[in-house]
Amino acid sequence: MYKLQTDEDGNPICIVCNEKLFNEKEWAEHVEFERTILKQNVSGLKEQKNNFDRCLNSSLSVDQSRRKRESELNRIRLNQQKRLEIKNTVIRDTQTPTGRPSNSTSPFSSPSGSSMAKKDAAPLNGNTSYCKSCERHYDYLIISKSFEEPRCQNCFSKFRAQTGALPLTITSASLDTADSLCDENAETSSPQSPLSLVVDAKRSRFN
């Protein structure tokens, strides 16, 4: 049990402020006063603690927001760098061709060779025929001794217009040739017809 302090005269002394109290009434009032001061001090300490916690939380929140902002900025920078790298890679790929060389860049290829290979490799689709002159498919082609490969009607007309020596059709050419051959044979084999021989015989009788 705690012993109350007293002075030489036996008066109690306050253990908080060391004030001398001469009677019980002063002692009761002083105790109430000290209790009020203690409550105020406790409230002040609580307020200081709350203020400290708020300051600490605010500083932490500021620090967290700063770190978050820095991380966002770093992420944006990284994304920009990646986009620039991808863009530069695409531009570099488009400017410098890689892989298998095309017909235009290959040193062993020529336009004529590629066109000939394309013509030779042209397939026949179903019942259609392939004209190697215009590189198209048609239902029919025209065959002539004047050119090696069969041609379509348009190519044949163009070729005929250029040369000017071919007939319109193969049938007319064969008929005209046969008629001309018959006329030549008739002129060479029989210079006079039977009617001319009869007229000459009558003239010789009258004479």
Short mmCIF file of C-alpha atoms in Angstrom, two decimals:
data_model
loop_
_atom_site.label_atom_id
_atom_site.label_comp_id
_atom_site.label_asym_id
_atom_site.label_seq_id
_atom_site.Cartn_x
_atom_site.Cartn_y
_atom_site.Cartn_z
CA MET A 1 0.00 0.00 0.00
CA TYR A 2 1.30 3.40 -1.01
CA LYS A 3 2.23 5.71 1.90
CA LEU A 4 1.14 9.36 1.69
CA GLN A 5 3.95 11.88 1.89
CA THR A 6 3.78 14.53 4.62
CA ASP A 7 5.89 17.50 5.66
CA GLU A 8 7.47 18.14 9.06
CA ASP A 9 4.20 19.44 10.44
CA GLY A 10 2.29 16.36 9.24
CA ASN A 11 0.52 18.07 6.33
CA PRO A 12 0.05 15.87 3.25
CA ILE A 13 2.03 16.68 0.12
CA CYS A 14 0.72 16.08 -3.43
CA ILE A 15 2.84 13.48 -5.14
CA VAL A 16 2.18 15.09 -8.55
CA CYS A 17 2.96 18.76 -7.93
CA ASN A 18 4.43 18.55 -4.38
CA GLU A 19 1.93 21.08 -3.11
CA LYS A 20 1.23 21.12 0.62
CA LEU A 21 -2.36 20.62 1.66
CA PHE A 22 -3.40 21.78 5.12
CA ASN A 23 -6.84 20.19 5.52
CA GLU A 24 -9.03 17.48 3.99
CA LYS A 25 -11.16 19.95 2.02
CA GLU A 26 -8.13 21.29 0.16
CA TRP A 27 -6.99 17.74 -0.39
CA ALA A 28 -10.27 16.71 -2.04
CA GLU A 29 -10.34 19.79 -4.26
CA HIS A 30 -6.70 19.29 -5.22
CA VAL A 31 -7.27 15.66 -6.12
CA GLU A 32 -10.17 16.63 -8.37
CA PHE A 33 -8.02 19.32 -9.95
CA GLU A 34 -5.20 16.88 -10.61
CA ARG A 35 -7.69 14.40 -12.07
CA THR A 36 -8.98 17.04 -14.50
CA ILE A 37 -5.44 17.92 -15.54
CA LEU A 38 -4.68 14.24 -16.01
CA LYS A 39 -7.72 13.81 -18.25
CA GLN A 40 -6.68 16.80 -20.29
CA ASN A 41 -3.18 15.41 -20.64
CA VAL A 42 -4.51 12.02 -21.67
CA SER A 43 -6.83 13.63 -24.24
CA GLY A 44 -3.94 15.70 -25.55
CA LEU A 45 -1.77 12.59 -25.86
CA LYS A 46 -4.54 10.78 -27.71
CA GLU A 47 -4.96 13.74 -30.06
CA GLN A 48 -1.23 13.87 -30.66
CA LYS A 49 -1.21 10.14 -31.38
CA ASN A 50 -4.11 10.50 -33.79
CA ASN A 51 -2.39 13.41 -35.50
CA PHE A 52 0.80 11.40 -35.75
CA ASP A 53 -1.07 8.46 -37.22
CA ARG A 54 -2.79 10.72 -39.71
CA CYS A 55 0.51 12.30 -40.71
CA LEU A 56 2.09 8.89 -41.01
CA ASN A 57 -0.78 7.58 -43.11
CA SER A 58 -0.73 10.67 -45.28
CA SER A 59 3.01 10.34 -45.79
CA LEU A 60 2.57 6.67 -46.59
CA SER A 61 -0.25 7.43 -48.99
CA VAL A 62 1.85 10.14 -50.60
CA ASP A 63 4.75 7.74 -50.89
CA GLN A 64 2.50 5.04 -52.31
CA SER A 65 0.93 7.43 -54.79
CA ARG A 66 4.39 8.62 -55.81
CA ARG A 67 5.59 5.06 -56.31
CA LYS A 68 2.43 4.20 -58.20
CA ARG A 69 2.87 7.23 -60.43
CA GLU A 70 6.50 6.30 -61.08
CA SER A 71 5.53 2.72 -61.93
CA GLU A 72 2.86 3.98 -64.32
CA LEU A 73 5.38 6.28 -65.99
CA ASN A 74 7.86 3.42 -66.31
CA ARG A 75 5.17 1.19 -67.80
CA ILE A 76 4.24 3.90 -70.32
CA ARG A 77 7.92 4.35 -71.27
CA LEU A 78 8.35 0.60 -71.75
CA ASN A 79 5.23 0.41 -73.91
CA GLN A 80 6.45 3.31 -76.03
CA GLN A 81 9.86 1.67 -76.46
CA LYS A 82 8.22 -1.62 -77.47
CA ARG A 83 5.99 0.14 -79.99
CA LEU A 84 8.98 1.99 -81.45
CA GLU A 85 10.97 -1.25 -81.70
CA ILE A 86 8.09 -3.03 -83.43
CA LYS A 87 7.60 -0.09 -85.80
CA ASN A 88 11.31 0.01 -86.66
CA THR A 89 11.32 -3.75 -87.20
CA VAL A 90 8.35 -3.55 -89.57
CA ILE A 91 9.92 -0.68 -91.51
CA ARG A 92 13.24 -2.54 -91.72
CA ASP A 93 11.51 -5.69 -92.94
CA THR A 94 9.64 -3.78 -95.64
CA GLN A 95 12.77 -1.97 -96.82
CA THR A 96 15.09 -5.01 -96.86
CA PRO A 97 13.51 -8.06 -98.54
CA THR A 98 14.44 -11.37 -96.96
CA GLY A 99 13.78 -15.00 -97.71
CA ARG A 100 13.40 -16.49 -101.15
CA PRO A 101 14.30 -14.06 -103.98
CA SER A 102 11.52 -13.22 -106.37
CA ASN A 103 11.71 -13.47 -110.15
CA SER A 104 12.51 -9.77 -110.44
CA THR A 105 15.44 -9.88 -107.97
CA SER A 106 16.90 -13.28 -108.83
CA PRO A 107 20.09 -13.02 -110.93
CA PHE A 108 19.28 -16.25 -112.76
CA SER A 109 15.82 -15.25 -113.89
CA SER A 110 14.70 -13.07 -116.77
CA PRO A 111 11.31 -11.67 -117.78
CA SER A 112 11.20 -13.78 -120.93
CA GLY A 113 12.10 -16.94 -119.06
CA SER A 114 9.47 -16.33 -116.41
CA SER A 115 6.81 -15.61 -119.02
CA MET A 116 7.73 -18.76 -120.97
CA ALA A 117 7.59 -20.81 -117.78
CA LYS A 118 4.21 -19.31 -116.99
CA LYS A 119 2.93 -20.16 -120.45
CA ASP A 120 4.25 -23.72 -120.31
CA ALA A 121 2.83 -24.28 -116.84
CA ALA A 122 -0.66 -23.03 -117.73
CA PRO A 123 -3.12 -25.90 -117.09
CA LEU A 124 -6.26 -26.77 -118.97
CA ASN A 125 -9.35 -26.25 -116.81
CA GLY A 126 -12.04 -28.78 -117.75
CA ASN A 127 -13.06 -28.53 -121.41
CA THR A 128 -11.52 -25.10 -121.97
CA SER A 129 -8.37 -24.50 -124.02
CA TYR A 130 -5.52 -22.22 -123.08
CA CYS A 131 -4.27 -19.60 -125.53
CA LYS A 132 -0.59 -18.98 -124.86
CA SER A 133 -0.61 -15.68 -126.74
CA CYS A 134 -3.04 -13.86 -124.44
CA GLU A 135 -2.73 -16.40 -121.58
CA ARG A 136 -6.48 -17.00 -121.26
CA HIS A 137 -8.84 -19.96 -121.42
CA TYR A 138 -11.43 -20.33 -124.20
CA ASP A 139 -13.94 -22.91 -125.36
CA TYR A 140 -12.12 -23.39 -128.66
CA LEU A 141 -8.86 -22.41 -130.40
CA ILE A 142 -7.86 -21.92 -134.04
CA ILE A 143 -5.09 -24.09 -135.46
CA SER A 144 -3.06 -22.85 -138.42
CA LYS A 145 0.26 -23.66 -140.07
CA SER A 146 1.25 -20.01 -139.84
CA PHE A 147 1.90 -20.24 -136.09
CA GLU A 148 3.12 -23.04 -133.90
CA GLU A 149 0.63 -22.86 -131.02
CA PRO A 150 -3.19 -22.73 -131.28
CA ARG A 151 -4.66 -19.28 -130.78
CA CYS A 152 -7.99 -17.79 -129.85
CA GLN A 153 -10.18 -15.83 -132.26
CA ASN A 154 -8.88 -12.44 -131.07
CA CYS A 155 -5.23 -13.43 -131.35
CA PHE A 156 -5.88 -15.02 -134.74
CA SER A 157 -7.58 -11.83 -136.00
CA LYS A 158 -4.69 -9.72 -134.73
CA PHE A 159 -2.18 -12.01 -136.40
CA ARG A 160 -4.14 -11.92 -139.66
CA ALA A 161 -4.36 -8.11 -139.52
CA GLN A 162 -0.60 -7.91 -139.03
CA THR A 163 0.35 -10.31 -141.81
CA GLY A 164 -2.55 -9.59 -144.22
CA ALA A 165 -1.98 -12.97 -145.91
CA LEU A 166 -4.38 -15.29 -144.15
CA PRO A 167 -8.05 -15.90 -145.07
CA LEU A 168 -10.88 -15.38 -142.62
CA THR A 169 -11.29 -19.10 -141.91
CA ILE A 170 -9.45 -22.31 -142.61
CA THR A 171 -12.42 -23.67 -144.66
CA SER A 172 -12.43 -20.73 -147.07
CA ALA A 173 -8.69 -21.09 -147.50
CA SER A 174 -9.01 -24.76 -148.46
CA LEU A 175 -11.89 -24.09 -150.90
CA ASP A 176 -10.11 -21.18 -152.57
CA THR A 177 -6.98 -23.25 -152.92
CA ALA A 178 -8.90 -26.17 -154.46
CA ASP A 179 -10.70 -23.89 -156.97
CA SER A 180 -7.48 -22.23 -158.03
CA LEU A 181 -5.81 -25.61 -158.53
CA CYS A 182 -8.73 -26.87 -160.68
CA ASP A 183 -8.62 -23.76 -162.89
CA GLU A 184 -4.89 -24.10 -163.42
CA ASN A 185 -5.19 -27.79 -164.31
CA ALA A 186 -8.00 -27.08 -166.79
CA GLU A 187 -6.01 -24.38 -168.56
CA THR A 188 -2.86 -26.48 -168.81
CA SER A 189 -4.47 -29.82 -169.75
CA SER A 190 -7.11 -28.64 -172.29
CA PRO A 191 -6.31 -25.37 -174.04
CA GLN A 192 -9.49 -25.72 -176.24
CA SER A 193 -12.91 -26.87 -175.10
CA PRO A 194 -15.05 -29.41 -177.14
CA LEU A 195 -17.30 -26.58 -178.36
CA SER A 196 -14.35 -24.76 -179.86
CA LEU A 197 -13.31 -27.92 -181.72
CA VAL A 198 -16.80 -28.26 -183.34
CA VAL A 199 -16.77 -24.65 -184.53
CA ASP A 200 -13.35 -25.10 -186.11
CA ALA A 201 -14.53 -28.25 -187.98
CA LYS A 202 -17.52 -26.40 -189.55
CA ARG A 203 -15.32 -23.56 -190.69
CA SER A 204 -13.02 -26.00 -192.47
CA ARG A 205 -15.98 -27.51 -194.44
CA PHE A 206 -17.20 -24.16 -195.73
CA ASN A 207 -13.74 -23.26 -196.78
#
